[in-house]
mmCIF file of C-alpha atoms in Angstrom:
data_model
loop_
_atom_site.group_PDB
_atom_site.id
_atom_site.type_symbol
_atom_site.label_atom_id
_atom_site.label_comp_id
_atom_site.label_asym_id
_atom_site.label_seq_id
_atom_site.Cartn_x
_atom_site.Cartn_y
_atom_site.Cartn_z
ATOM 1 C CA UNK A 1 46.738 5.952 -6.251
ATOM 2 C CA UNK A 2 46.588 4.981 -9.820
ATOM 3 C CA UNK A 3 42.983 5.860 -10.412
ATOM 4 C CA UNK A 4 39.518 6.876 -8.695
ATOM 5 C CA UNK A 5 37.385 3.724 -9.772
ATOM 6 C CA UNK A 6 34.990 4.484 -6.235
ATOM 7 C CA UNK A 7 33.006 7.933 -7.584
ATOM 8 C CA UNK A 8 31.091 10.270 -5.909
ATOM 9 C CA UNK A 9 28.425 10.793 -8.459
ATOM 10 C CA UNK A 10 26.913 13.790 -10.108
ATOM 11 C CA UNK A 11 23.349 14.996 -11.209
ATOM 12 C CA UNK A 12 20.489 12.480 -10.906
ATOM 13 C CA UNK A 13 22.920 9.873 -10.339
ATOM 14 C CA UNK A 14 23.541 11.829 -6.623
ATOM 15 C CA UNK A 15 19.871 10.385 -5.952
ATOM 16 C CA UNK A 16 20.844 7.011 -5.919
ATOM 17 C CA UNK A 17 23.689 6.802 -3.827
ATOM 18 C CA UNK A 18 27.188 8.508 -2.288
ATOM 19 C CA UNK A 19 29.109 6.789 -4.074
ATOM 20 C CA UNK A 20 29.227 4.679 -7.669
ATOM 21 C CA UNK A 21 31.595 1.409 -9.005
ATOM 22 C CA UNK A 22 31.114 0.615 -12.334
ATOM 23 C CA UNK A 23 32.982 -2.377 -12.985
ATOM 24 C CA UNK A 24 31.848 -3.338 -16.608
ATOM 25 C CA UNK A 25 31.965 -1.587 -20.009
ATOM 26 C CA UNK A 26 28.300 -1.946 -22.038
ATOM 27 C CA UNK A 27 25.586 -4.347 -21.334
ATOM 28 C CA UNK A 28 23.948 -6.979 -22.538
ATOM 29 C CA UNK A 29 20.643 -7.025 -21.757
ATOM 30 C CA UNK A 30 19.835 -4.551 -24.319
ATOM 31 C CA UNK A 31 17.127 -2.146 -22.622
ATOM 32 C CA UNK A 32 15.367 0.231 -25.069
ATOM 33 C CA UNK A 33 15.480 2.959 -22.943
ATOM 34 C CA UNK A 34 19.142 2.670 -21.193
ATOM 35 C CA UNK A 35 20.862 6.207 -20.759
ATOM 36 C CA UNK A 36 24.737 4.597 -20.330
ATOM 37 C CA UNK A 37 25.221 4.361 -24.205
ATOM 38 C CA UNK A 38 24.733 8.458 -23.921
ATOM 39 C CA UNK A 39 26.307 8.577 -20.907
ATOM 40 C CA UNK A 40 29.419 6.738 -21.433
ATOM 41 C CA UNK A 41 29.582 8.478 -25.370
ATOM 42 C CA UNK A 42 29.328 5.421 -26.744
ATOM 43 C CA UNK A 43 27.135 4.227 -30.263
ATOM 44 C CA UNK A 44 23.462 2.161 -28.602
ATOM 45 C CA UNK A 45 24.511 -0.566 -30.500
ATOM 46 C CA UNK A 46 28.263 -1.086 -29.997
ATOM 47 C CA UNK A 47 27.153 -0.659 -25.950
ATOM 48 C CA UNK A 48 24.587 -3.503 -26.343
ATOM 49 C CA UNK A 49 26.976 -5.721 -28.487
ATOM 50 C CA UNK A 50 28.947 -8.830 -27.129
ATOM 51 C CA UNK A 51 32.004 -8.179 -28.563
ATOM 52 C CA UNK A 52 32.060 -5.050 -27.099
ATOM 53 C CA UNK A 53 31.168 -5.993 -23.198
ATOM 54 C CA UNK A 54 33.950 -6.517 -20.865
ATOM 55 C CA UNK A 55 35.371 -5.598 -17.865
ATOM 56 C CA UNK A 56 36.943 -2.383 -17.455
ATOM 57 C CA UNK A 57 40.724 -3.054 -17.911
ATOM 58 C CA UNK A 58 42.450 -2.822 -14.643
ATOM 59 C CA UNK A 59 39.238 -2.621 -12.564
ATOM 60 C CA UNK A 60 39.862 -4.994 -9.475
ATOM 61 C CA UNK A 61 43.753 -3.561 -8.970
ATOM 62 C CA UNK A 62 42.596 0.116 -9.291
ATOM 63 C CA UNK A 63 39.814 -1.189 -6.742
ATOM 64 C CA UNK A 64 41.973 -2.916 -4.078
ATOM 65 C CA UNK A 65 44.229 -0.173 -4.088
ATOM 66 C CA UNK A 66 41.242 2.491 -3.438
ATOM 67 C CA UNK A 67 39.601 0.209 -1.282
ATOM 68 C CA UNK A 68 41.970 -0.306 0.938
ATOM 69 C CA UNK A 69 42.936 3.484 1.629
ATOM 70 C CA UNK A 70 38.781 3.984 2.386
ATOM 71 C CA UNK A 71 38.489 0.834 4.489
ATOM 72 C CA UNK A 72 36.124 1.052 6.911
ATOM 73 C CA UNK A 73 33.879 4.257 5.264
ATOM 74 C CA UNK A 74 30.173 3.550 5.972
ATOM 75 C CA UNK A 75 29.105 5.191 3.197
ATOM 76 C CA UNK A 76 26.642 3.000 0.303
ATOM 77 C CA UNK A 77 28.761 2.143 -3.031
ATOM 78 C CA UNK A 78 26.534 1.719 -5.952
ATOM 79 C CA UNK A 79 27.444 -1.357 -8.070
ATOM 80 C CA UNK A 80 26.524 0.271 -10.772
ATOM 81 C CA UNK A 81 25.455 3.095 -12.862
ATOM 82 C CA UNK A 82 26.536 2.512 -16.395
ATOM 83 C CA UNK A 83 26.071 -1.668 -16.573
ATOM 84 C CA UNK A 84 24.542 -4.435 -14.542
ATOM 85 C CA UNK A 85 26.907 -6.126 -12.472
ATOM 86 C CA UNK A 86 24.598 -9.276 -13.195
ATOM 87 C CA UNK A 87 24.632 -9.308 -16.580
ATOM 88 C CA UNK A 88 25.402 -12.696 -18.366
ATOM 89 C CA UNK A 89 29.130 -12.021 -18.981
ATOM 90 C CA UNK A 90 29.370 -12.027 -14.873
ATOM 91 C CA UNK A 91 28.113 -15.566 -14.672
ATOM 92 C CA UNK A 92 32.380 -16.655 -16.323
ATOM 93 C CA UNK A 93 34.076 -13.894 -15.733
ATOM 94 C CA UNK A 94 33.003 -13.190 -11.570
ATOM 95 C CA UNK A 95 34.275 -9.235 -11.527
ATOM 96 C CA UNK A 96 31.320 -8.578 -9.424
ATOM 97 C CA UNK A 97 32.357 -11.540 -6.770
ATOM 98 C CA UNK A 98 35.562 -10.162 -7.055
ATOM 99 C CA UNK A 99 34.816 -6.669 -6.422
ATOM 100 C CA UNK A 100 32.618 -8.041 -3.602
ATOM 101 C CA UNK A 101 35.399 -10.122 -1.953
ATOM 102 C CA UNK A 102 37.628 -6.590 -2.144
ATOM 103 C CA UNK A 103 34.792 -4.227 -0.797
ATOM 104 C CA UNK A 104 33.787 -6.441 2.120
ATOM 105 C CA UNK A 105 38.058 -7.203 3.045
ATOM 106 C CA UNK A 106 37.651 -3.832 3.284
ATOM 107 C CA UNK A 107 34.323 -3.262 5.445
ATOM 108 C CA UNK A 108 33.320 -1.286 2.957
ATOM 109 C CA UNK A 109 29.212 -1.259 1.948
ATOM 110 C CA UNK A 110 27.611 -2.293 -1.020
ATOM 111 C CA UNK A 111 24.555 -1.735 -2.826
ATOM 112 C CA UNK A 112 23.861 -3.658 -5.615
ATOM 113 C CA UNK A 113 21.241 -2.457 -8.404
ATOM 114 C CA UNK A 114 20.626 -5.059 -11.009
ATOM 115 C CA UNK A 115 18.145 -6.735 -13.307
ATOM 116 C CA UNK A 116 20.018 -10.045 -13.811
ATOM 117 C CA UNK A 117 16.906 -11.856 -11.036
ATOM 118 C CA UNK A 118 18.142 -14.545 -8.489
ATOM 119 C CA UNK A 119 21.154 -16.186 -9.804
ATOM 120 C CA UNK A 120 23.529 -13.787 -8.472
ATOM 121 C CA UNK A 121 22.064 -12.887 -5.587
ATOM 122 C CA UNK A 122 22.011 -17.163 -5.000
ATOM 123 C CA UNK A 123 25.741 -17.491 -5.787
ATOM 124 C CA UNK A 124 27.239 -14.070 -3.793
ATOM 125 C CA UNK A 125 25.209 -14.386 -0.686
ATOM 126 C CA UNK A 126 27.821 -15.573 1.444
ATOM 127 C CA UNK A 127 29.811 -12.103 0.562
ATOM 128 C CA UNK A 128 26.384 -9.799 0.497
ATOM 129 C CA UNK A 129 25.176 -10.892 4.089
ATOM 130 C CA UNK A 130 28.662 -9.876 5.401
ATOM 131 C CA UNK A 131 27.428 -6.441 6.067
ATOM 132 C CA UNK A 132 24.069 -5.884 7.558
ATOM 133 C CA UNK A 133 24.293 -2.481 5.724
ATOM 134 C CA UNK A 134 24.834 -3.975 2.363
ATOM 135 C CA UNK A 135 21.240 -3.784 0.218
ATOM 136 C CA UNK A 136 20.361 -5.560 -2.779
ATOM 137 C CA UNK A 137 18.049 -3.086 -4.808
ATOM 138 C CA UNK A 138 16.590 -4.322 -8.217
ATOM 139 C CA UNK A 139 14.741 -1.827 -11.623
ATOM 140 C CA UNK A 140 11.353 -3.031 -11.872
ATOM 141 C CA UNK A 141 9.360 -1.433 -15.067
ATOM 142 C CA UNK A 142 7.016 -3.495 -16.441
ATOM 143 C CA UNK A 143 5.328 -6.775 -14.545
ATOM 144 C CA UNK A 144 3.954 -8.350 -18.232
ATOM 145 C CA UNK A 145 6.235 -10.596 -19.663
ATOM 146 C CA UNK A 146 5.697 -9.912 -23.008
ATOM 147 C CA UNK A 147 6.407 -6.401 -23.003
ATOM 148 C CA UNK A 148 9.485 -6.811 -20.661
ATOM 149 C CA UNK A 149 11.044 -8.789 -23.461
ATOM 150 C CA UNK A 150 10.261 -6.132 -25.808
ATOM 151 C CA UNK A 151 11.837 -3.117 -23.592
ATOM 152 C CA UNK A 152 14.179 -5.492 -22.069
ATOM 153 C CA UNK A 153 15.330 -8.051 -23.804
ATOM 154 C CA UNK A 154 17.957 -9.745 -22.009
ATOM 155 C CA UNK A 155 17.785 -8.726 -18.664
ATOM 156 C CA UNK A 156 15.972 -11.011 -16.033
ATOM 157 C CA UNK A 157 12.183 -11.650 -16.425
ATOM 158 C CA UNK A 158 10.399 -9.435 -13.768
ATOM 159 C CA UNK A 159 8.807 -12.505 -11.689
ATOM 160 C CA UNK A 160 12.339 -13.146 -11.709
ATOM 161 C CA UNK A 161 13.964 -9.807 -10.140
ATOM 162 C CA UNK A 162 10.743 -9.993 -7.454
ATOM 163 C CA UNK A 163 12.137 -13.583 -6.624
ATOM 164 C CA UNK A 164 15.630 -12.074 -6.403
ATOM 165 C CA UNK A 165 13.904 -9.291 -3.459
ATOM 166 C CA UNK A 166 12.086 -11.583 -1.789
ATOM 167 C CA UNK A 167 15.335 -13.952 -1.365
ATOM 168 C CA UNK A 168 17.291 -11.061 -0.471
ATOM 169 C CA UNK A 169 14.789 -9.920 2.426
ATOM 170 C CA UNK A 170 14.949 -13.691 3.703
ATOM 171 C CA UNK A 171 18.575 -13.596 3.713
ATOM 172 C CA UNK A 172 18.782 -10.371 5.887
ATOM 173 C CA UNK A 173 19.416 -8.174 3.221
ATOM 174 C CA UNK A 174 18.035 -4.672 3.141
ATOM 175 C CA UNK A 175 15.664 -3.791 -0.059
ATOM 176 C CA UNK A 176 15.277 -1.632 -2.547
ATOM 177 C CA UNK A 177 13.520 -1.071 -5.752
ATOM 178 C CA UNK A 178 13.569 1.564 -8.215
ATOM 179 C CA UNK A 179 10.718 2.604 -10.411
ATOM 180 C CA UNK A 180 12.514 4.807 -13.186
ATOM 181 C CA UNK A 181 11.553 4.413 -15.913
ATOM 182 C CA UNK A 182 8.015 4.340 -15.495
ATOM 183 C CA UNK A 183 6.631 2.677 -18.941
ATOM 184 C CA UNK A 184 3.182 2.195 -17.689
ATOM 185 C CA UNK A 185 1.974 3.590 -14.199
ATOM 186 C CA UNK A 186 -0.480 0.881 -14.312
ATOM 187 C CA UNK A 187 2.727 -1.741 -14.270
ATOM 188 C CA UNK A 188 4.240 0.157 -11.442
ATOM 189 C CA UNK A 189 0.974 -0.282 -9.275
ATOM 190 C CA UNK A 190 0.833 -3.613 -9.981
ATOM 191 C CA UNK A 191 4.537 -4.087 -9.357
ATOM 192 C CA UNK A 192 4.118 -2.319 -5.889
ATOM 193 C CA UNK A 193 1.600 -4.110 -5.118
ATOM 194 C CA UNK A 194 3.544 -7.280 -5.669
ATOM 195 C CA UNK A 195 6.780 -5.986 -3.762
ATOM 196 C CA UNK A 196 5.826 -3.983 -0.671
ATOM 197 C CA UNK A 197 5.735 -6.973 1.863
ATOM 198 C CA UNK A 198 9.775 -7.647 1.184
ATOM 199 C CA UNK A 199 10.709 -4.190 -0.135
ATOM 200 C CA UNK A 200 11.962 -1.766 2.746
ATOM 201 C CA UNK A 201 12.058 1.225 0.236
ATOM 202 C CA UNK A 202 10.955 2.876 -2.715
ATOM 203 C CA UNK A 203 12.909 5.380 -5.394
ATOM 204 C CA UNK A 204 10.639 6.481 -8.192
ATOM 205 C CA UNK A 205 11.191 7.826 -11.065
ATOM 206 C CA UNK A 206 9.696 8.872 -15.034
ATOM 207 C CA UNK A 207 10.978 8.117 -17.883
ATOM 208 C CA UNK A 208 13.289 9.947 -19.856
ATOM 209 C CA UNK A 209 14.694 10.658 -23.570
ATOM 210 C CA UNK A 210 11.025 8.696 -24.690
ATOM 211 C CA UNK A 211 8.515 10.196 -27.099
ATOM 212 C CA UNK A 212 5.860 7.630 -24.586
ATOM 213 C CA UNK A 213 7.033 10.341 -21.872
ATOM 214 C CA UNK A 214 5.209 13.191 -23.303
ATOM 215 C CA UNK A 215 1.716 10.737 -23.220
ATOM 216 C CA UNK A 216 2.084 10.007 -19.478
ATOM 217 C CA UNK A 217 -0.076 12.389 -16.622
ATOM 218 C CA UNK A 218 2.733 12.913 -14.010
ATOM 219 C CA UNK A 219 0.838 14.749 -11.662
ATOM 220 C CA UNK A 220 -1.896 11.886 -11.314
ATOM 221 C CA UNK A 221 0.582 9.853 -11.091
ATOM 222 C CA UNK A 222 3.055 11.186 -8.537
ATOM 223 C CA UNK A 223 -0.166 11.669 -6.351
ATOM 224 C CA UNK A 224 -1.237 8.193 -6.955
ATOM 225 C CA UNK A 225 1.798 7.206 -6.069
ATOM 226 C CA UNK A 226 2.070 9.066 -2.799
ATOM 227 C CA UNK A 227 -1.069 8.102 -1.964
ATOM 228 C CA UNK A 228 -0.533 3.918 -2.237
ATOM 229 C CA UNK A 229 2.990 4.448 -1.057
ATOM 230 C CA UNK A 230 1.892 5.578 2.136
ATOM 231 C CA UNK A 231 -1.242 3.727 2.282
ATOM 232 C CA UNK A 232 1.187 0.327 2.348
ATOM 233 C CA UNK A 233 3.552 2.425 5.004
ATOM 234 C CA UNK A 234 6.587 2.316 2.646
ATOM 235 C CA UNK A 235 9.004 5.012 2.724
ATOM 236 C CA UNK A 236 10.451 6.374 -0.672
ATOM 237 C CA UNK A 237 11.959 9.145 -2.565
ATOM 238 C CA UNK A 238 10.305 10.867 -5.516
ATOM 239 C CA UNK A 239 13.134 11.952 -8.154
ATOM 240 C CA UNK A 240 13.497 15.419 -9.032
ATOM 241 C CA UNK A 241 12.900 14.538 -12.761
ATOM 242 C CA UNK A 242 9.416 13.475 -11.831
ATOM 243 C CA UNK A 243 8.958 16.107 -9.101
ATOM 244 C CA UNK A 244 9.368 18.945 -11.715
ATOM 245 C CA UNK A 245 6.907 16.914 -14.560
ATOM 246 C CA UNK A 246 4.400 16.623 -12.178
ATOM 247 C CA UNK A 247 4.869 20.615 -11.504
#
């Protein structure tokens, strides 16, 4: 095989999910607080830029190749860790339709974690609903609009990405969302609030690499979290970042 493109990932990643495909190079919606620019070595501002976004050379022949030796392997494939396979670039150049087209040849399982809201969700449904296992997962962080365009200026509004879940759960899909990073507990609550009746589960995070980290209570807010979490009946997973802030 020519090269591993289907990881097993380390570190906090490993909370996510088994396995990771990360079919893009940078990002375009330009999120204050992204790690993949540290991550991937690579300058903020050269990972944000247009000229710079791509797809990975190679990507969808290292993929078939891979895919096709692990065909059949129930195990969850990330799509992705270090871009959003829904960001604007995806709309002309369909890698991620691609890459779905291979993984589900393959009965292979995705799960896709993106801020790009409905449109791709709207256009790939006819390869996500292949697989009841597949799971469409979306970052929530803040539920104002305003600020969302401040911290995240490209992606999808949030009314947007809680459209995208709701469509998802109609369609059959199993839901995700993760909180991480947590700007404002206050947003997450209110985000929660909005999600729980077509969200099946719940990954929660802090925030990270952030002077605005050092001003949040973790402990109050872990156990405020706990508390509504299970008050709605929703399982979830509390990170180990935020597990060892709130002591």
């Amino acid at each position: 095989m020519k090269r591993t493109v289907i990881y097993e990932p380390r570190g906090k990643a490993r909370e996510y999910s088994p396995l990771a495909l990360n079919l893009y190079r940078g990002c375009l919606h330009g999120c204050l607080y992204c790690y993949a620019p540290k991550a991937t070595f690579t300058d903020r501002a050269t990972f944000h830029d247009p000229s710079y976004i791509k797809a990975r050379p190679g990507i969808l022949e290292d993929l078939e190749e891979q895919a096709g030796l692990m065909a059949g392997d129930q195990r969850e494939i990330l799509l992705s860790f270090t871009s959003d396979p829904y960001q604007p670039l995806e709309r002309e150049a369909r890698i991620t339709r691609q890459a779905l087209e291979i993984l589900m040849a393959n009965d292979l399982t995705a799960t896709i974690l993106t801020k790009g809201g409905c449109w791709g969700l709207e256009r790939d449904q006819d390869l996500l609903t292949m697989n009841p296992a597949n799971t469409w997962s979306v970052t929530l962080t803040l539920h104002d609009q305003g600020l969302s365009d401040k911290w995240e200026p490209y992606a999808a509004l949030p009314q947007d990405r809680i459209d995208s879940l709701q469509l998802a759960k109609l369609l059959g899909l199993k839901t995700w969302v993760s909180f991480e990073p947590v700007i404002s507990p206050k947003a997450v609550y209110s985000l929660l609030e909005a999600t729980h009746e077509f969200v099946d589960f719940y990954k929660v995070g802090k925030l990270n690499y952030h002077p605005l980290a050092k001003e949040i209570d973790w402990l109050r807010f872990k156990g405020e979290m706990e508390a509504r979490l299970t008050r709605l009946g929703k399982p979830y997973y509390l990170k180990k970042d935020l597990l060892e802030a709130a002591g």
